[in-house]
Amino acid sequence: MDAYANIITMSIVIETHDLSREYKTYQKPEGVMNSLRGIFKREYNSKIALDKTTLTIESGKIIGLVGANGAGKTTLLKILSGLVTPTSGDARVLGFKPWERNYEFLRQISILLGQKNQLWWDISPVDSYALLARIYDLDVTAARKKVNDLAEMLQCAHVLNTQLRRLSLGERMKMEIIGALLHDPKILFLDEPTIGLDIVAQENIRNFLANYVKEKEPTVILTSHYMDDIATLADRLLLISKGNIVYQGTVDEFVLNSNSELAQDEKVDFEEVIRRFLETESRIR
Amino acid sequence: MKKSFAVFWKRNLAFAKLAIVSNLEYRLNYFVDVIVQPVLTTGIEILLWFAVFKGANVQTINGFGREYYLSYALWAAFFARIATSWMYEFRMIEEISSGTINSLIVRPMSFYEYYLSQLLGYKFITTIISLIIPLIAAHYFNLPTIYSRVPLAVVLCFYYLILVHTISFLVCCVAFHLTKISSFTVAKNLLFWILMGELFPLDLTPEPYKSILLKLPFAGGVFLPVGYITNRIGLNEMITGFISVTISLVVLNALASVLWKKSLATYAGTGA
Ligand SMILES: Nc1ncnc2c1ncn2[C@@H]1O[C@H](COP(=O)(O)OP(=O)(O)OP(=O)(O)O)[C@@H](O)[C@H]1O
Ligand SMILES: [Mg+2]
């Protein structure tokens, strides 16, 4: 293999081939008799959340993953981070099969689920970070300094010592973000990091992330329903619809393509293009 | 290899500390768990033995006088407290059914070690406080007790605790597929209470049950350690106990690791 090919293969950090995930859910029928019957015999419905997804992602890129509710965004992130196992297909992240949960792999990634807490609920964030430093085998003083620096940037140093359960949603999200970045992950999966935050807080976090990725150059997959997040942060756009990737490319190309399909005098921005895309989709559904 | 063991050791020490710090936050719960509950159980069992000896009008049962049974009841309640896992098993199950396990399985550590270290850490701080009570009581009432045997007895009980944790871990594998299985924990722990010898010394059961019960690993939780302290058994039986717990650990851990892998493969990432 020549050097050039080597560089190319090196720079691809995420690769999937026909990656699919099907969920089985138990359909609970109405009524007492049916409940009794359900003790012995249950009917399951299956739902394909991710359908034969093939994609490659290069190192250092920020990918914006956009799609309607239930399109499969969280499912894709969960598979790529090793949280759930695909029902078929294959994937390599940093050369590992994520669902084998090799420690070497887990040490290099981070997943932040905006809708869930990941730090310890009953203790203060600083105590959580101390624990994380042990888990990821970090130098304790360096980790402490890193926490302080990140907290400074996020303007939340004053809540570091408060029990997590007593913090507001926005403060908690900032704490979660620090926790996700503490071990300098090479790949960062951010599932709705700005959900439920006020506009100023959203902007804060957006700017913080923009600075952070400029400095550390991790590979990021970001989902958000706020198109400003995507437009500001993402180098590339992945559009997902009912478990299928329907567009891969840059945000600008996407807007340009969409505009070229419109009448001459009409021009729309990114947010509007996405709105139209989601509207069409909800009509078909 | 050496380095990864050091990392393993340090993080597990941190988990044990987490358990100690977070449990001492809940002072009342700690106090009840460490003192109130075993004292109540001991009280009831001691009264029962008084009644048994009075009603049967005998001097000895199975070759042991009343004082031996009082001593057994006193120690057994405290050892059974150590050798049973309620809180952490419930927490582990809850972690799975609510989906908060997500934040644990994407980190470079195992669910098994995370909870084992917490369990051992918690049991450590409950044991050093709660064992003071039988030590004082046995001394004050002059009950038959071989104090020099207490350390080895505690070691066997803690060793058995690892087995208890492994069984909790097996229960967790089931929790991926069935929700609300805490009633199972209750039934299981009550059964273990009897099998461990908390209610009565296992050597009172007729053959062939006696031999079977003594060979089962559960005897390592209460009967063997307490029998050793109160001079019902000797070192040989203790060694047999260590061996029986070891064998069970090997078998159940092998089974658990297979089941755990299978369960995680079907896990949907949102709780059971
Ligand atoms: N644990 C589960 N069991 C059954 N079905 C599930 C489960 N998790 C997700 N699904 C289904 O899979 C599909 C994709 O869900 P997913 O959470 O990936 O969507 P999403 O794109 O993240 O949506 P949102 O924008 O609302 O977060 C949905 O139809 C959902 O109902
Ligand atoms: Mg989602």
Coordinates of C-alpha atoms and ligand atoms in Angstrom, one line a residue:
Chain A
M1 CA 0.0 0.0 0.0
D2 CA 1.5 3.3 -0.9
A3 CA 1.7 6.3 1.5
Y4 CA -1.1 8.2 -0.2
A5 CA -3.7 5.4 0.2
N6 CA -2.6 5.1 3.8
I7 CA -3.4 8.7 4.5
I8 CA -6.8 8.2 3.0
T9 CA -7.7 5.2 5.0
M10 CA -6.3 6.8 8.1
S11 CA -8.5 9.8 7.8
I12 CA -11.8 7.9 7.7
V13 CA -12.9 7.4 11.3
I14 CA -16.4 6.2 10.9
E15 CA -17.6 3.7 8.3
T16 CA -20.9 1.9 8.1
H17 CA -22.2 -0.7 5.7
D18 CA -25.9 -1.5 5.5
L19 CA -26.2 -0.7 9.2
S20 CA -29.7 -1.5 10.4
R21 CA -31.6 -1.7 13.7
E22 CA -35.0 -3.0 14.3
Y23 CA -36.8 -2.6 17.6
K24 CA -39.4 -5.0 18.9
T25 CA -42.1 -3.7 21.1
Y26 CA -44.8 -5.5 23.0
Q27 CA -48.3 -4.2 22.0
K28 CA -50.4 -4.1 25.1
P29 CA -54.0 -4.7 24.2
E30 CA -56.8 -3.1 26.1
G31 CA -58.8 -4.8 28.9
V32 CA -58.3 -7.2 31.7
M33 CA -58.8 -10.4 29.7
N34 CA -56.2 -9.4 27.2
S35 CA -53.8 -8.5 30.0
L36 CA -54.3 -12.0 31.5
R37 CA -53.7 -13.5 28.1
G38 CA -50.6 -11.4 27.8
I39 CA -49.0 -13.2 30.7
F40 CA -48.5 -16.2 28.6
K41 CA -48.5 -15.0 25.0
R42 CA -47.4 -11.7 23.7
E43 CA -47.5 -10.1 20.3
Y44 CA -44.6 -8.1 19.2
N45 CA -44.5 -5.4 16.7
S46 CA -41.2 -4.6 15.0
K47 CA -40.1 -1.2 13.8
I48 CA -37.1 -0.5 11.6
A49 CA -35.5 2.5 13.2
L50 CA -32.4 2.5 11.0
D51 CA -32.5 1.0 7.5
K52 CA -29.4 -0.2 5.7
T53 CA -27.3 2.9 6.3
T54 CA -24.0 3.2 4.5
L55 CA -21.8 6.1 5.2
T56 CA -18.2 7.3 5.8
I57 CA -17.1 10.1 7.9
E58 CA -13.7 11.7 7.8
S59 CA -11.6 12.7 10.8
G60 CA -12.0 16.2 12.2
K61 CA -15.3 16.9 10.5
I62 CA -18.4 18.2 12.2
I63 CA -21.5 16.4 10.9
G64 CA -24.9 17.8 11.4
L65 CA -27.5 15.0 11.5
V66 CA -30.9 16.3 10.7
G67 CA -34.3 14.7 10.4
A68 CA -37.8 14.6 11.7
N69 CA -38.8 13.2 15.1
G70 CA -38.4 9.4 15.0
A71 CA -36.3 9.5 11.9
G72 CA -33.5 7.4 13.6
K73 CA -30.9 10.0 14.6
T74 CA -30.6 8.9 18.2
T75 CA -30.6 5.2 17.1
L76 CA -27.6 5.9 14.7
L77 CA -25.7 7.7 17.5
K78 CA -26.4 4.9 19.9
I79 CA -25.1 2.3 17.5
L80 CA -22.0 4.2 16.7
S81 CA -21.2 4.8 20.3
G82 CA -21.7 1.2 21.3
L83 CA -24.8 1.7 23.3
V84 CA -27.0 -0.6 21.1
T85 CA -26.1 -3.4 18.8
P86 CA -27.3 -3.3 15.2
T87 CA -29.6 -6.1 14.0
S88 CA -27.7 -6.3 10.8
G89 CA -24.9 -4.6 8.8
D90 CA -21.5 -3.5 10.0
A91 CA -19.7 -0.5 11.3
R92 CA -16.2 0.5 12.2
V93 CA -15.5 3.5 14.4
L94 CA -11.8 4.2 14.9
G95 CA -11.3 0.7 13.6
F96 CA -13.5 -0.9 16.3
K97 CA -16.9 -2.5 16.2
P98 CA -18.6 -0.1 18.7
W99 CA -20.9 -2.7 20.2
E100 CA -18.0 -4.8 21.3
R101 CA -17.3 -2.0 23.7
N102 CA -13.5 -2.4 23.7
Y103 CA -12.1 -0.1 26.5
E104 CA -9.6 1.3 24.1
F105 CA -12.5 2.4 21.9
L106 CA -14.6 3.7 24.8
R107 CA -11.7 5.8 26.0
Q108 CA -11.7 7.7 22.8
I109 CA -15.3 8.5 22.4
S110 CA -18.0 10.4 24.2
I111 CA -21.8 10.4 23.8
L112 CA -24.0 13.2 25.2
L113 CA -27.7 12.5 25.2
G114 CA -29.3 15.9 25.8
Q115 CA -32.4 14.3 27.2
K116 CA -30.7 12.1 29.8
N117 CA -28.3 12.8 32.7
Q118 CA -25.0 11.1 32.5
L119 CA -23.3 12.5 35.5
W120 CA -24.1 11.2 39.0
W121 CA -27.3 12.7 40.2
D122 CA -26.6 12.6 44.0
I123 CA -23.2 14.2 44.0
S124 CA -21.7 17.5 42.9
P125 CA -20.2 17.8 39.4
V126 CA -16.7 18.1 40.8
D127 CA -17.1 14.8 42.5
S128 CA -18.4 13.3 39.3
Y129 CA -15.4 14.6 37.4
A130 CA -13.1 13.2 39.9
L131 CA -14.7 9.8 39.4
L132 CA -14.5 10.2 35.6
A133 CA -10.8 11.0 35.9
R134 CA -10.3 7.7 37.6
I135 CA -12.4 5.8 35.1
Y136 CA -10.6 7.3 32.1
D137 CA -7.2 7.1 33.9
L138 CA -6.5 10.8 33.7
D139 CA -4.0 12.8 35.6
V140 CA -6.0 14.2 38.5
T141 CA -4.5 17.7 38.7
A142 CA -4.6 18.1 34.9
A143 CA -8.3 17.0 34.9
R144 CA -9.1 19.5 37.7
K145 CA -7.5 22.3 35.7
K146 CA -9.3 21.2 32.6
V147 CA -12.6 21.3 34.5
N148 CA -11.9 24.8 35.7
D149 CA -10.9 26.0 32.3
L150 CA -14.0 24.6 30.6
A151 CA -16.3 25.9 33.4
E152 CA -14.7 29.3 32.9
M153 CA -15.4 29.2 29.2
L154 CA -19.0 28.1 29.8
Q155 CA -19.4 30.6 32.6
C156 CA -20.7 28.1 35.1
A157 CA -17.8 27.8 37.6
H158 CA -20.1 28.8 40.4
V159 CA -22.2 25.7 40.3
L160 CA -19.4 23.1 40.2
N161 CA -19.9 22.2 43.8
T162 CA -23.7 22.0 43.9
Q163 CA -25.4 18.6 43.8
L164 CA -26.4 17.9 40.2
R165 CA -30.0 17.4 41.1
R166 CA -30.3 21.0 42.3
L167 CA -29.1 22.6 39.1
S168 CA -31.3 24.2 36.4
L169 CA -31.6 22.5 33.0
G170 CA -29.1 24.9 31.4
E171 CA -26.6 24.6 34.2
R172 CA -26.9 20.8 34.1
M173 CA -26.3 20.7 30.4
K174 CA -23.1 22.7 30.8
M175 CA -22.0 20.2 33.4
E176 CA -22.8 17.3 31.1
I177 CA -20.8 18.9 28.3
I178 CA -17.7 19.3 30.6
G179 CA -18.1 15.7 31.6
A180 CA -18.3 14.6 28.0
L181 CA -15.1 16.5 27.1
L182 CA -13.0 15.8 30.1
H183 CA -11.1 12.9 28.5
D184 CA -10.4 14.7 25.2
P185 CA -12.5 12.3 23.1
K186 CA -11.5 11.9 19.4
I187 CA -15.1 11.4 18.5
L188 CA -18.0 13.2 20.0
F189 CA -21.6 12.2 19.6
L190 CA -23.9 15.1 20.6
D191 CA -27.6 14.3 20.6
E192 CA -29.5 17.5 21.0
P193 CA -27.0 19.3 23.3
T194 CA -29.1 22.5 23.3
I195 CA -32.5 21.0 23.9
G196 CA -34.8 23.0 26.2
L197 CA -32.3 25.9 26.6
D198 CA -33.1 29.6 26.3
I199 CA -31.8 31.4 23.2
V200 CA -28.9 33.0 25.0
A201 CA -27.8 29.7 26.6
Q202 CA -28.1 28.0 23.2
E203 CA -25.9 30.6 21.7
N204 CA -23.4 30.2 24.5
I205 CA -23.1 26.5 24.1
R206 CA -22.9 26.8 20.3
N207 CA -20.1 29.3 20.6
F208 CA -18.3 27.2 23.1
L209 CA -18.6 24.1 20.9
A210 CA -17.4 26.1 17.9
N211 CA -14.3 27.2 19.8
Y212 CA -13.7 23.8 21.2
V213 CA -13.7 22.0 17.9
K214 CA -11.5 24.6 16.3
E215 CA -8.9 24.0 19.1
K216 CA -9.1 20.2 19.5
E217 CA -10.4 19.1 16.1
P218 CA -12.4 16.1 17.2
T219 CA -14.8 14.4 14.9
V220 CA -18.3 15.3 15.9
I221 CA -21.8 14.1 15.0
L222 CA -24.3 16.6 16.2
T223 CA -28.1 16.3 16.1
S224 CA -30.4 19.2 16.8
H225 CA -33.8 20.5 15.9
Y226 CA -32.4 24.1 16.0
M227 CA -31.1 24.8 12.5
D228 CA -28.8 27.6 13.9
D229 CA -26.8 24.9 15.7
I230 CA -26.3 23.0 12.5
A231 CA -25.7 26.0 10.3
T232 CA -23.1 27.4 12.7
L233 CA -21.3 24.3 13.6
A234 CA -21.6 21.7 10.8
D235 CA -19.2 21.2 8.0
R236 CA -21.4 18.6 6.5
L237 CA -25.0 17.7 6.6
L238 CA -26.5 14.2 6.9
L239 CA -30.2 14.2 6.2
I240 CA -32.1 11.2 7.6
S241 CA -35.7 10.2 6.8
K242 CA -37.4 7.2 8.2
G243 CA -34.2 5.4 8.9
N244 CA -32.6 6.2 5.6
I245 CA -29.9 8.7 4.8
V246 CA -31.3 10.8 2.0
Y247 CA -28.6 13.4 1.7
Q248 CA -24.9 13.6 2.4
G249 CA -22.9 16.7 1.6
T250 CA -22.2 20.3 2.6
V251 CA -24.9 22.6 3.9
D252 CA -24.2 25.1 1.2
E253 CA -24.5 22.6 -1.6
F254 CA -27.7 21.4 -0.1
V255 CA -29.2 24.9 -0.1
L256 CA -27.9 25.5 -3.6
N257 CA -29.4 22.3 -4.9
S258 CA -32.7 23.0 -3.4
N259 CA -32.8 26.6 -4.7
S260 CA -32.0 25.4 -8.2
E261 CA -35.2 23.3 -8.1
L262 CA -37.2 26.3 -7.3
A263 CA -38.6 29.0 -9.6
Q264 CA -36.1 31.6 -10.7
D265 CA -37.1 34.4 -8.5
E266 CA -37.4 32.3 -5.3
K267 CA -34.5 32.1 -2.8
V268 CA -34.7 30.3 0.5
D269 CA -32.3 29.9 3.4
F270 CA -31.1 26.8 5.1
E271 CA -33.8 26.8 7.8
E272 CA -36.5 27.2 5.2
V273 CA -35.2 24.3 3.1
I274 CA -35.2 22.0 6.1
R275 CA -38.7 23.2 6.9
R276 CA -40.0 22.3 3.4
F277 CA -38.2 19.0 3.6
L278 CA -39.9 18.1 6.9
E279 CA -43.2 19.3 5.6
T280 CA -43.1 17.1 2.6
E281 CA -42.1 14.2 4.7
S282 CA -45.0 14.7 7.2
R283 CA -47.4 14.7 4.3
I284 CA -46.1 11.4 2.9
R285 CA -46.1 9.8 6.3
Chain B
M1 CA -0.8 -5.7 32.3
K2 CA 0.6 -4.2 35.5
K3 CA -0.5 -0.8 34.5
S4 CA -4.0 -1.9 33.6
F5 CA -4.3 -3.5 37.0
A6 CA -3.3 -0.3 38.7
V7 CA -5.9 1.6 36.7
F8 CA -8.5 -1.1 37.6
W9 CA -7.6 -0.9 41.2
K10 CA -7.7 2.9 41.4
R11 CA -11.0 3.2 39.8
N12 CA -12.6 0.5 41.9
L13 CA -11.3 2.2 45.0
A14 CA -13.0 5.3 43.7
F15 CA -16.3 3.4 43.3
A16 CA -16.0 2.0 46.9
K17 CA -15.4 5.6 48.1
L18 CA -18.4 6.8 46.1
A19 CA -20.6 4.2 47.9
I20 CA -19.2 5.3 51.3
V21 CA -19.6 9.0 50.7
S22 CA -23.1 8.8 49.2
N23 CA -24.5 6.4 51.8
L24 CA -23.2 8.4 54.7
E25 CA -25.3 11.3 53.3
Y26 CA -28.4 9.4 54.3
R27 CA -27.6 9.1 58.0
L28 CA -31.0 7.6 59.0
N29 CA -30.9 4.9 56.4
Y30 CA -27.4 4.0 57.4
F31 CA -28.3 3.9 61.1
V32 CA -31.3 1.7 60.5
D33 CA -29.4 -0.7 58.2
V34 CA -26.4 -1.0 60.5
I35 CA -28.0 -1.1 63.9
V36 CA -31.8 -1.1 64.2
Q37 CA -32.5 -3.9 61.8
P38 CA -30.0 -6.5 63.1
V39 CA -30.8 -5.6 66.7
L40 CA -34.5 -6.3 66.1
T41 CA -33.8 -9.6 64.3
T42 CA -31.4 -10.7 67.0
G43 CA -33.9 -9.8 69.7
I44 CA -36.7 -11.8 68.1
E45 CA -34.5 -14.9 67.6
I46 CA -33.1 -14.8 71.1
L47 CA -36.6 -14.7 72.5
L48 CA -37.4 -17.7 70.3
W49 CA -34.5 -19.8 71.6
F50 CA -35.5 -18.9 75.1
A51 CA -39.0 -20.2 74.3
V52 CA -37.7 -23.3 72.6
F53 CA -35.5 -24.4 75.5
K54 CA -38.3 -23.6 78.0
G55 CA -41.0 -25.4 76.1
A56 CA -38.9 -28.5 75.3
N57 CA -37.6 -28.6 78.8
V58 CA -34.1 -29.8 77.8
Q59 CA -30.6 -28.8 78.7
T60 CA -29.1 -29.2 75.3
I61 CA -30.1 -29.4 71.7
N62 CA -27.9 -31.4 69.4
G63 CA -25.2 -31.3 72.0
F64 CA -25.2 -27.5 72.6
G65 CA -26.6 -25.7 75.5
R66 CA -28.9 -22.7 75.5
E67 CA -26.0 -20.2 75.7
Y68 CA -24.6 -21.5 72.4
Y69 CA -27.9 -20.9 70.6
L70 CA -28.2 -17.4 72.1
S71 CA -24.7 -16.6 70.8
Y72 CA -25.5 -18.1 67.4
A73 CA -28.7 -15.9 67.2
L74 CA -26.8 -12.8 68.2
W75 CA -24.0 -13.2 65.6
A76 CA -26.2 -14.7 62.8
A77 CA -28.4 -11.6 62.5
F78 CA -25.4 -9.4 62.0
F79 CA -23.7 -11.7 59.5
A80 CA -26.9 -12.2 57.6
R81 CA -27.1 -8.4 57.3
I82 CA -23.7 -8.3 55.7
A83 CA -24.3 -11.3 53.5
T84 CA -27.5 -10.0 51.9
S85 CA -27.7 -7.4 49.1
W86 CA -31.0 -5.6 49.0
M87 CA -30.2 -2.0 48.2
Y88 CA -27.6 -2.6 45.5
E89 CA -29.6 -5.3 43.7
F90 CA -32.6 -3.0 43.6
R91 CA -30.4 -0.2 42.3
M92 CA -28.9 -2.4 39.6
I93 CA -32.3 -3.5 38.4
E94 CA -33.6 0.0 38.4
E95 CA -30.5 1.2 36.5
I96 CA -31.5 -1.3 33.7
S97 CA -35.2 -0.8 33.7
S98 CA -34.9 3.0 33.7
G99 CA -32.1 3.1 31.1
T100 CA -29.7 5.1 33.3
I101 CA -27.3 2.2 32.6
N102 CA -26.6 4.0 29.4
S103 CA -24.1 6.3 31.0
L104 CA -22.3 3.3 32.5
I105 CA -21.9 1.0 29.6
V106 CA -20.3 3.6 27.3
R107 CA -17.4 4.1 29.7
P108 CA -14.3 2.0 30.0
M109 CA -15.3 0.0 33.0
S110 CA -17.8 -2.9 33.6
F111 CA -21.2 -2.7 35.3
Y112 CA -20.1 -5.7 37.3
E113 CA -17.1 -4.2 38.9
Y114 CA -18.8 -0.8 39.3
Y115 CA -21.4 -2.3 41.5
L116 CA -19.3 -4.9 43.2
S117 CA -16.9 -2.2 44.4
Q118 CA -19.7 -0.1 45.7
L119 CA -21.3 -3.1 47.4
L120 CA -18.0 -4.0 49.1
G121 CA -17.3 -0.4 50.1
Y122 CA -20.7 0.0 51.6
K123 CA -20.6 -3.4 53.4
F124 CA -17.2 -2.4 54.8
I125 CA -18.4 0.7 56.5
T126 CA -21.5 -1.0 57.8
T127 CA -19.6 -4.0 59.1
I128 CA -17.0 -2.2 61.1
I129 CA -19.7 -0.3 62.9
S130 CA -22.3 -3.0 63.3
L131 CA -20.0 -5.8 64.5
I132 CA -19.3 -3.7 67.6
I133 CA -22.7 -4.6 68.9
P134 CA -22.4 -8.5 69.0
L135 CA -18.8 -8.1 70.3
I136 CA -20.0 -6.0 73.2
A137 CA -23.1 -8.1 73.8
A138 CA -21.3 -11.4 73.7
H139 CA -18.7 -10.1 76.1
Y140 CA -21.3 -8.5 78.5
F141 CA -23.6 -11.6 78.6
N142 CA -20.6 -13.9 78.6
L143 CA -21.9 -15.9 75.6
P144 CA -19.7 -18.6 74.1
T145 CA -17.6 -16.8 71.5
I146 CA -14.1 -17.5 70.2
Y147 CA -13.0 -13.9 69.5
S148 CA -9.8 -14.9 67.7
R149 CA -12.0 -16.6 65.0
V150 CA -13.9 -13.4 64.2
P151 CA -11.5 -12.1 61.5
L152 CA -11.5 -15.3 59.4
A153 CA -15.3 -15.6 59.7
V154 CA -15.7 -12.0 58.4
V155 CA -13.4 -12.8 55.5
L156 CA -15.5 -15.8 54.5
C157 CA -18.6 -13.7 54.7
F158 CA -17.2 -11.0 52.5
Y159 CA -15.9 -13.7 50.0
Y160 CA -19.5 -15.0 49.9
L161 CA -20.7 -11.5 49.3
I162 CA -18.9 -11.6 45.9
L163 CA -21.0 -14.6 45.1
V164 CA -24.1 -12.7 46.2
H165 CA -23.2 -9.9 43.9
T166 CA -22.7 -12.3 41.0
I167 CA -26.2 -13.6 41.6
S168 CA -27.5 -10.1 41.6
F169 CA -25.8 -9.6 38.3
L170 CA -27.5 -12.7 36.9
V171 CA -30.8 -11.3 38.1
C172 CA -29.9 -8.1 36.1
C173 CA -29.5 -10.2 33.0
V174 CA -33.2 -11.1 33.4
A175 CA -34.1 -7.5 34.1
F176 CA -33.2 -6.7 30.5
H177 CA -36.1 -8.9 29.3
L178 CA -38.7 -8.6 32.1
T179 CA -39.5 -5.4 33.9
K180 CA -40.5 -5.1 37.6
I181 CA -38.7 -8.1 38.9
S182 CA -38.1 -6.8 42.4
S183 CA -40.6 -9.3 43.8
F184 CA -38.2 -11.9 42.6
T185 CA -35.4 -10.3 44.6
V186 CA -37.5 -10.5 47.7
A187 CA -38.4 -14.2 47.3
K188 CA -34.8 -15.0 46.5
N189 CA -33.3 -13.2 49.5
L190 CA -35.8 -14.8 51.9
L191 CA -34.8 -18.2 50.5
F192 CA -31.1 -17.4 50.9
W193 CA -31.8 -16.4 54.5
I194 CA -32.9 -19.9 55.3
L195 CA -30.2 -21.5 53.2
M196 CA -27.5 -19.4 54.9
G197 CA -28.6 -20.5 58.3
E198 CA -29.9 -17.2 59.6
L199 CA -33.1 -18.6 61.0
F200 CA -31.5 -21.7 62.7
P201 CA -28.1 -23.4 62.6
L202 CA -28.0 -25.6 59.5
D203 CA -26.6 -28.6 61.5
L204 CA -30.0 -29.0 63.1
T205 CA -31.6 -30.2 59.9
P206 CA -31.9 -34.0 59.5
E207 CA -29.8 -35.9 57.0
P208 CA -29.5 -36.0 54.0
Y209 CA -30.5 -32.3 54.0
K210 CA -27.8 -31.3 56.4
S211 CA -24.9 -32.6 54.3
I212 CA -26.4 -30.9 51.2
L213 CA -27.0 -27.5 53.0
L214 CA -23.5 -27.6 54.4
K215 CA -22.0 -28.2 51.0
L216 CA -23.9 -25.4 49.3
P217 CA -22.1 -22.1 49.0
F218 CA -24.8 -20.3 51.0
A219 CA -23.5 -21.8 54.2
G220 CA -20.6 -19.5 53.7
G221 CA -22.8 -16.4 54.4
V222 CA -23.9 -17.2 58.0
F223 CA -23.7 -20.7 59.2
L224 CA -20.0 -21.4 58.6
P225 CA -18.7 -18.0 59.9
V226 CA -21.0 -17.9 62.9
G227 CA -20.6 -21.6 63.6
Y228 CA -16.9 -21.1 63.6
I229 CA -17.1 -18.2 66.0
T230 CA -19.5 -20.1 68.3
N231 CA -17.5 -23.3 68.1
R232 CA -20.0 -25.5 66.2
I233 CA -17.5 -26.1 63.4
G234 CA -13.8 -26.1 62.9
L235 CA -11.3 -24.9 60.4
N236 CA -11.9 -27.9 58.0
E237 CA -15.5 -26.9 57.4
M238 CA -14.4 -23.3 56.9
I239 CA -12.0 -24.4 54.2
T240 CA -14.7 -26.5 52.6
G241 CA -16.8 -23.3 52.6
F242 CA -14.1 -21.3 50.8
I243 CA -13.8 -24.0 48.2
S244 CA -17.6 -24.3 47.7
V245 CA -17.9 -20.5 47.2
T246 CA -15.0 -20.5 44.8
I247 CA -16.5 -23.2 42.6
S248 CA -19.8 -21.4 42.6
L249 CA -18.1 -18.1 41.7
V250 CA -16.3 -19.7 38.7
V251 CA -19.5 -21.4 37.4
L252 CA -21.9 -18.5 37.9
N253 CA -19.5 -15.9 36.6
A254 CA -19.0 -17.9 33.4
L255 CA -22.7 -18.2 33.0
A256 CA -23.3 -14.5 33.8
S257 CA -20.8 -13.2 31.3
V258 CA -22.5 -15.2 28.5
L259 CA -26.0 -14.0 29.5
W260 CA -24.8 -10.4 30.0
K261 CA -23.4 -10.3 26.4
K262 CA -26.6 -11.7 25.0
S263 CA -28.8 -9.3 27.0
L264 CA -26.8 -6.3 26.0
A265 CA -27.0 -7.3 22.4
T266 CA -30.8 -7.1 22.5
Y267 CA -30.8 -3.9 24.7
A268 CA -32.6 -1.0 23.0
G269 CA -30.8 1.8 24.9
T270 CA -34.0 3.2 26.5
G271 CA -34.4 0.9 29.5
A272 CA -36.1 -2.5 29.6
Ligands
LIG1 N1 -36.3 1.3 22.6 C1 -37.1 1.4 21.6 N2 -38.1 0.5 21.4 C2 -38.9 0.5 20.4 N3 -38.9 1.5 19.4 C3 -38.0 2.4 19.5 C4 -37.0 2.5 20.6 N4 -36.2 3.5 20.5 C5 -36.6 4.1 19.3 N5 -37.6 3.5 18.8 C6 -38.3 3.9 17.5 O1 -37.3 4.0 16.5 C7 -37.6 5.1 15.7 C8 -36.4 6.0 15.7 O2 -36.2 6.6 17.0 P1 -35.0 7.6 17.3 O3 -35.0 7.8 18.8 O4 -33.7 7.1 16.7 O5 -35.5 8.9 16.5 P2 -34.9 10.4 16.5 O6 -34.5 10.7 15.1 O7 -33.8 10.5 17.5 O8 -36.1 11.3 16.9 P3 -36.2 12.6 17.8 O9 -35.9 13.7 17.0 O10 -37.6 12.6 18.3 O11 -35.2 12.4 19.0 C9 -38.8 5.8 16.3 O12 -39.9 5.5 15.4 C10 -39.0 5.2 17.6 O13 -40.4 5.0 17.9
MG2 MG -33.5 11.6 19.3

